[in-house]
Tab-separated table of C-alpha atoms in Angstrom:
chain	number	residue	atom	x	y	z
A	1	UNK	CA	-29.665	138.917	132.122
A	2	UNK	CA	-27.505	140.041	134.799
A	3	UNK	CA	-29.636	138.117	137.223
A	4	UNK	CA	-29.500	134.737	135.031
A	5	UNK	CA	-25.406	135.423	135.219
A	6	UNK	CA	-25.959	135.965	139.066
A	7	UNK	CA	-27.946	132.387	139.432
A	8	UNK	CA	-25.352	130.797	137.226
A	9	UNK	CA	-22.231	132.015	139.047
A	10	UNK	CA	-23.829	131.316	142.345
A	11	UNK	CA	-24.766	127.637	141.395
A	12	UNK	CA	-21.181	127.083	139.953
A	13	UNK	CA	-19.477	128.244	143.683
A	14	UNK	CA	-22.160	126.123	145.159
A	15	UNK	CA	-20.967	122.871	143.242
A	16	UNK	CA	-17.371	123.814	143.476
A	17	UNK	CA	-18.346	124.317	147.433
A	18	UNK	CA	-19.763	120.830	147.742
A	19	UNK	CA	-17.137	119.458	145.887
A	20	UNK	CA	-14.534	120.563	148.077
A	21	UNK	CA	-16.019	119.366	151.095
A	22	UNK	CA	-16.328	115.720	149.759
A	23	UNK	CA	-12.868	115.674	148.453
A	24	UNK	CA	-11.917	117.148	152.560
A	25	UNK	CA	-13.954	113.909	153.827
A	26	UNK	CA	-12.694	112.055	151.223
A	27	UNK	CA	-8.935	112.456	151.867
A	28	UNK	CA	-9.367	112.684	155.578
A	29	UNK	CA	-11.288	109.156	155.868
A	30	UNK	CA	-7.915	108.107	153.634
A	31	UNK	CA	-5.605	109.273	156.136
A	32	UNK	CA	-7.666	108.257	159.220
A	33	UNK	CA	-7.705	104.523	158.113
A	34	UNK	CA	-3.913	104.243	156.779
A	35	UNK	CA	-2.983	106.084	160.231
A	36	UNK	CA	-5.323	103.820	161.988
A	37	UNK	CA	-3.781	100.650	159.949
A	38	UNK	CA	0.039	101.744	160.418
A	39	UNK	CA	-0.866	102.488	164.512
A	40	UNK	CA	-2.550	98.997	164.489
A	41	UNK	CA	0.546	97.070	163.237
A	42	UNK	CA	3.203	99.617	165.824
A	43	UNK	CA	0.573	97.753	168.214
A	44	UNK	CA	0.733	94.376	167.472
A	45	UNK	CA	4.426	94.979	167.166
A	46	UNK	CA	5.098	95.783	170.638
A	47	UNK	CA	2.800	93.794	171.777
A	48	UNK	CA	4.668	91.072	170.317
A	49	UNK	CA	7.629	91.854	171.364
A	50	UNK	CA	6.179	92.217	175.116
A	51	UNK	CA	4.637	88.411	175.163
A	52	UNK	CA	7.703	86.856	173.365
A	53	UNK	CA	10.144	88.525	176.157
A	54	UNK	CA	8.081	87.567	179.096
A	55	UNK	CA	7.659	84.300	178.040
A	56	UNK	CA	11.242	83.742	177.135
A	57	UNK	CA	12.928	85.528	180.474
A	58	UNK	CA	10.639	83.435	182.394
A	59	UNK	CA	11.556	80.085	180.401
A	60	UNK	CA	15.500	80.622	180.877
A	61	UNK	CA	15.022	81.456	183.966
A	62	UNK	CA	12.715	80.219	186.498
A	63	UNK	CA	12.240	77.039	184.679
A	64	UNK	CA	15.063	76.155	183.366
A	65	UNK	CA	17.217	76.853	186.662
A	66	UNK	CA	14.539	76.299	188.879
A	67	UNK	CA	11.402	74.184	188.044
A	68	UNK	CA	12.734	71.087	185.929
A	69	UNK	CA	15.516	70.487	188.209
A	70	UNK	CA	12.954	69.131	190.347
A	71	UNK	CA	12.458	66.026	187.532
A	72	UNK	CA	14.398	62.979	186.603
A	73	UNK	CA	14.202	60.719	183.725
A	74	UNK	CA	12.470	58.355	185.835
A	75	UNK	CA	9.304	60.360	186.759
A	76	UNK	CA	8.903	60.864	182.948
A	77	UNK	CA	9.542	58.181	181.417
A	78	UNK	CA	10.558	54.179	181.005
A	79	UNK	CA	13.063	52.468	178.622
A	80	UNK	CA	12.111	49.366	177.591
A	81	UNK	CA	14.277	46.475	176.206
A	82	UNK	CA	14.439	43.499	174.296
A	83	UNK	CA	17.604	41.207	175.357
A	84	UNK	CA	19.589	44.118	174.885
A	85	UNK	CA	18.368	46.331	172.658
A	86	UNK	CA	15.927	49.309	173.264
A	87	UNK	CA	12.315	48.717	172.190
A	88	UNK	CA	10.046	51.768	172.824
A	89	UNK	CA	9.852	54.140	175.805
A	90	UNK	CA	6.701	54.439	177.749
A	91	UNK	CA	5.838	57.909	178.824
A	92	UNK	CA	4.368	58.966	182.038
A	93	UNK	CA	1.763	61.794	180.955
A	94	UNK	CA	0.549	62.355	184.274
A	95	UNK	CA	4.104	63.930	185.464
A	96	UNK	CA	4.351	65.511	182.085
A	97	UNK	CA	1.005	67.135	182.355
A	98	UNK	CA	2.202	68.357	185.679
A	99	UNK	CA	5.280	70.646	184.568
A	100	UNK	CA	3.319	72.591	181.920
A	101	UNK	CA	0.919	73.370	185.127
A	102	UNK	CA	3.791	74.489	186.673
A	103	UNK	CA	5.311	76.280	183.614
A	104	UNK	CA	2.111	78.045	183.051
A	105	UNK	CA	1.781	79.116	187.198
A	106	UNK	CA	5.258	80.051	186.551
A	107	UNK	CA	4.904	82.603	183.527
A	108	UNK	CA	2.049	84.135	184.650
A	109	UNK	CA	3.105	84.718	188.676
A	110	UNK	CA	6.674	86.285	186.236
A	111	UNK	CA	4.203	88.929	184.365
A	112	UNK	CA	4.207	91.582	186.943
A	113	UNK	CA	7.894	90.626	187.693
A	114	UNK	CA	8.911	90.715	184.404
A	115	UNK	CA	7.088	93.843	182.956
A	116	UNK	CA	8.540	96.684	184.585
A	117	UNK	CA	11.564	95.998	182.702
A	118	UNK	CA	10.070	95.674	179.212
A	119	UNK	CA	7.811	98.644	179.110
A	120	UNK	CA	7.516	102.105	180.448
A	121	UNK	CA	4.271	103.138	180.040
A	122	UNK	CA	0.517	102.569	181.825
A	123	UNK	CA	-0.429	99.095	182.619
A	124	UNK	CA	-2.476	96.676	184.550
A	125	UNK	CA	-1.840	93.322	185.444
A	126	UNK	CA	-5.095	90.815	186.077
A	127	UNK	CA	-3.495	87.267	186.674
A	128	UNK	CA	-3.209	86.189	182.972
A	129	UNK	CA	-4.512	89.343	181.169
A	130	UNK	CA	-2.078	92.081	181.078
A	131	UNK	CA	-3.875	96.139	179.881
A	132	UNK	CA	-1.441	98.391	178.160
A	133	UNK	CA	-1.850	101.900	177.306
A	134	UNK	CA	-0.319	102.652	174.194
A	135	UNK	CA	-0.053	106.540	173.010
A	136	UNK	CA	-1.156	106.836	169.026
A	137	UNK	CA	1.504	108.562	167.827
A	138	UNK	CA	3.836	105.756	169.310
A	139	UNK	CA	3.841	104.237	165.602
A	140	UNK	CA	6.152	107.825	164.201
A	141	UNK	CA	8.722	106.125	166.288
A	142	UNK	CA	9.627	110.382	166.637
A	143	UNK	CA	11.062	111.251	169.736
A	144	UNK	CA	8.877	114.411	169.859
A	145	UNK	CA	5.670	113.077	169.432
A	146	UNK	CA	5.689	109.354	170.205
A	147	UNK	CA	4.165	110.189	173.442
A	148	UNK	CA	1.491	112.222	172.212
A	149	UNK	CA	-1.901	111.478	171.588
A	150	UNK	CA	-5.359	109.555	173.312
A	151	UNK	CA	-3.918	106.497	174.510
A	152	UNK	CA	-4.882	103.633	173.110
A	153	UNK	CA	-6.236	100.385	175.681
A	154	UNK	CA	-4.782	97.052	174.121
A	155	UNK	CA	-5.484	93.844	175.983
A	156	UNK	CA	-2.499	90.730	176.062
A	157	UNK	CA	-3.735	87.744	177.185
A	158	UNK	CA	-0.697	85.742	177.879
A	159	UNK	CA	-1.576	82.089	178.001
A	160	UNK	CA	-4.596	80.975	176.215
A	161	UNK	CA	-3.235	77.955	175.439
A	162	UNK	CA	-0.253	75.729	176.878
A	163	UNK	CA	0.554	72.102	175.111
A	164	UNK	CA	3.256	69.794	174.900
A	165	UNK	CA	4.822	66.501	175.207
A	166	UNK	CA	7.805	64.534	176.096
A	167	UNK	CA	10.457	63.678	173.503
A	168	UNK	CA	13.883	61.884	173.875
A	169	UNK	CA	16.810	61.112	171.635
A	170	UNK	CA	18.524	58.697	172.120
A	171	UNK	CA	21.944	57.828	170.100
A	172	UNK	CA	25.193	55.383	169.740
A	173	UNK	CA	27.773	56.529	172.760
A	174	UNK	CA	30.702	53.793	172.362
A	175	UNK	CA	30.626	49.811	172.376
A	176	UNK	CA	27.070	49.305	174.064
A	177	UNK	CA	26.168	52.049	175.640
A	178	UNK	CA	24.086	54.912	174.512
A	179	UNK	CA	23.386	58.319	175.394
A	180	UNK	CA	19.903	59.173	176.424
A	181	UNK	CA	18.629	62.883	176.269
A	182	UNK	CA	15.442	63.443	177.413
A	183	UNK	CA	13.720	66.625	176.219
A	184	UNK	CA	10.449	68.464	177.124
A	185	UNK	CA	8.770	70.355	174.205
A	186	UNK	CA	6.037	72.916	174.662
A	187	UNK	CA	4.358	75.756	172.896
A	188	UNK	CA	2.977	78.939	174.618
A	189	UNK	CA	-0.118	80.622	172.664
A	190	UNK	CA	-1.081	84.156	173.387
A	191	UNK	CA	-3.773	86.869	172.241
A	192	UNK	CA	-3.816	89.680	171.269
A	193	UNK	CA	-6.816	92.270	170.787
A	194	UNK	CA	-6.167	95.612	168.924
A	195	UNK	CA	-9.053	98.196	169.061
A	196	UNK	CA	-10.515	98.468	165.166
A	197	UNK	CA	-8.135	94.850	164.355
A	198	UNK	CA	-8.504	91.126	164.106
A	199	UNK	CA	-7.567	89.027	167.550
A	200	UNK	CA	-4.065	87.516	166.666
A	201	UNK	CA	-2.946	84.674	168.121
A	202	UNK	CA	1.417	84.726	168.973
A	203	UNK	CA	2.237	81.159	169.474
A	204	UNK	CA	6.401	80.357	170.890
A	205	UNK	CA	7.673	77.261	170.773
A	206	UNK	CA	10.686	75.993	173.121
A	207	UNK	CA	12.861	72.808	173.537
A	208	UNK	CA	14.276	72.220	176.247
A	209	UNK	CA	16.808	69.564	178.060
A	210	UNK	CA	15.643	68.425	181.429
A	211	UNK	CA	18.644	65.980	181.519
A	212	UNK	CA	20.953	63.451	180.010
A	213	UNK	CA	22.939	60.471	180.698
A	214	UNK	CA	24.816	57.159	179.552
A	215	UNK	CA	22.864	53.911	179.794
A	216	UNK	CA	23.257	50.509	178.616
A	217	UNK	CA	21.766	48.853	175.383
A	218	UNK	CA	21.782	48.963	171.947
A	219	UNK	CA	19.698	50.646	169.409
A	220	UNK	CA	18.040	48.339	166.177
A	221	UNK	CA	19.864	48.594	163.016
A	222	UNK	CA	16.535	49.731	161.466
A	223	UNK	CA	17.142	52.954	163.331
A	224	UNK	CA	20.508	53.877	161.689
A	225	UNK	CA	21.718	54.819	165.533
A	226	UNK	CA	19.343	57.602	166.788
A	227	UNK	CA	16.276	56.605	167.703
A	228	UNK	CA	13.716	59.537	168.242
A	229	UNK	CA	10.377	59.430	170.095
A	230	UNK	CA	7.796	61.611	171.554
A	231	UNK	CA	4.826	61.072	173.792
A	232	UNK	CA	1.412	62.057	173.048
A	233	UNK	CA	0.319	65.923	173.000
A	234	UNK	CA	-0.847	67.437	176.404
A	235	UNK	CA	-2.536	70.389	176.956
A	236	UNK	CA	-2.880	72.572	179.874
C-alpha cells in the first residue's frame, strides 16, 4: 500500500515537474518574441529617423545652395505660345535626368559627412549601404541599460531608388505678364533590413524651387489663371 502511495506521489511531482517546465518555455518564448518585436520597431525607428535626416541635411544643403544653382529655366524647359498666350511647355528630360544623378552622387558622397552627427554608436559606411550596430536594450529608452546588450547589425541602404520630374506653375502677375516658377520634384526610396523583420522600404518626397521669374503672355481662360504642368517621371 505504502508503495502504491509512493508510485502515486512520485508520478504526481513528475507531472507537476513537466508542467512547470513547459509553462517556463512557454512564458519565456512569450517574452523573447514581444522583446524581439518591441526591439524590432526601436530599430526601424532610428533607422528612420537616420535616412530621413541624411537625406534632408543633404537636400537643404548641398543641393539647394549648391547643385541647382548651376540650372536655369532654359536648360529645363521651353514655353511655348500661341499669338500670345501660353500653349504647353516642352521639357528637356535629358537635363532633368541629369540633376537627380547629381542629387543621388550628392546624398550618398554626404553619408559619411553627415552621420557622425546623427548617431553615436558603431558604424560602417560602404558607398550607398550604411551598417549600424544597435545595442538590444536600446528599445528601454533607460539610461542605465540602453547600452547594454549583443549588438544588433542592421543594414540602411540609402538610395534604392531615385525618381522625379519637372513641374512648373505658372500664374496671372499683372496686365500680361505672368509669373513662371519652375519646380523640380523628386522622391528618395530607402531600405531597410531588421534581423528577424520584413525589409521596409522609407520613401521622402521633396519640392523644390530651382527658380522663378516674370515673363510675357497670357494664360487660356480654360485655365482659370494657373496653369500647372509636369514632365514625364524619371528615374535614376
Amino acid at each position: 500500500m505504502n508503495r502504491i502511495r509512493l508510485r502515486q506521489c512520485k508520478f504526481e511531482i513528475k507531472n507537476i515537474f513537466i508542467i512547470i517546465i513547459v509553462l517556463i518555455v512557454f512564458i519565456t518564448s512569450i517574452m523573447i518574441s514581444t522583446i524581439g518585436k518591441k526591439a524590432s520597431t526601436d530599430m526601424i525607428y532610428i533607422s528612420r529617423n537616420i535616412i530621413n535626416t541624411i537625406n534632408t541635411n543633404t537636400v537643404n544643403g548641398n543641393i539647394r545652395i549648391d547643385l541647382l544653382k548651376n540650372y536655369n529655366m532654359n536648360d529645363l524647359i521651353k514655353v511655348n505660345y500661341e499669338g500670345n498666350k501660353i500653349t504647353d511647355i516642352d521639357y528637356n528630360l535629358e537635363n532633368a535626368y541629369e540633376i537627380l544623378i547629381a542629387i543621388k552622387k550628392e546624398i550618398i558622397k554626404n553619408i559619411e559627412v553627415e552621420m557622425p552627427n546623427i548617431y553615436n554608436y558603431r558604424y560602417v559606411v560602404n558607398n550607398n549601404t550604411v551598417i549600424v550596430e544597435m545595442p538590444f536594450y536600446n528599445y528601454t529608452h533607460n539610461i542605465l541599460i540602453a547600452n547594454l546588450g549583443p549588438k544588433i547589425m542592421v543594414q540602411l541602404s540609402m538610395i534604392r531608388l531615385i525618381d522625379g520630374s519637372v513641374k512648373t506653375k505658372i500664374k496671372n502677375y499683372g496686365i500680361n505678364s505672368l509669373l513662371l516658377e519652375l519646380y523640380i520634384n523628386f522622391s528618395i526610396t530607402s531600405t531597410i533590413v531588421v534581423p528577424n523583420a520584413k525589409e521596409m522600404d522609407i520613401t521622402s518626397s521633396y519640392d523644390i524651387l530651382i527658380s522663378s521669374k516674370v515673363i510675357q503672355g497670357e494664360i487660356p481662360s480654360l485655365y482659370n489663371g494657373l496653369l500647372e504642368q509636369s514632365s514625364e517621371l524619371i528615374n535614376a
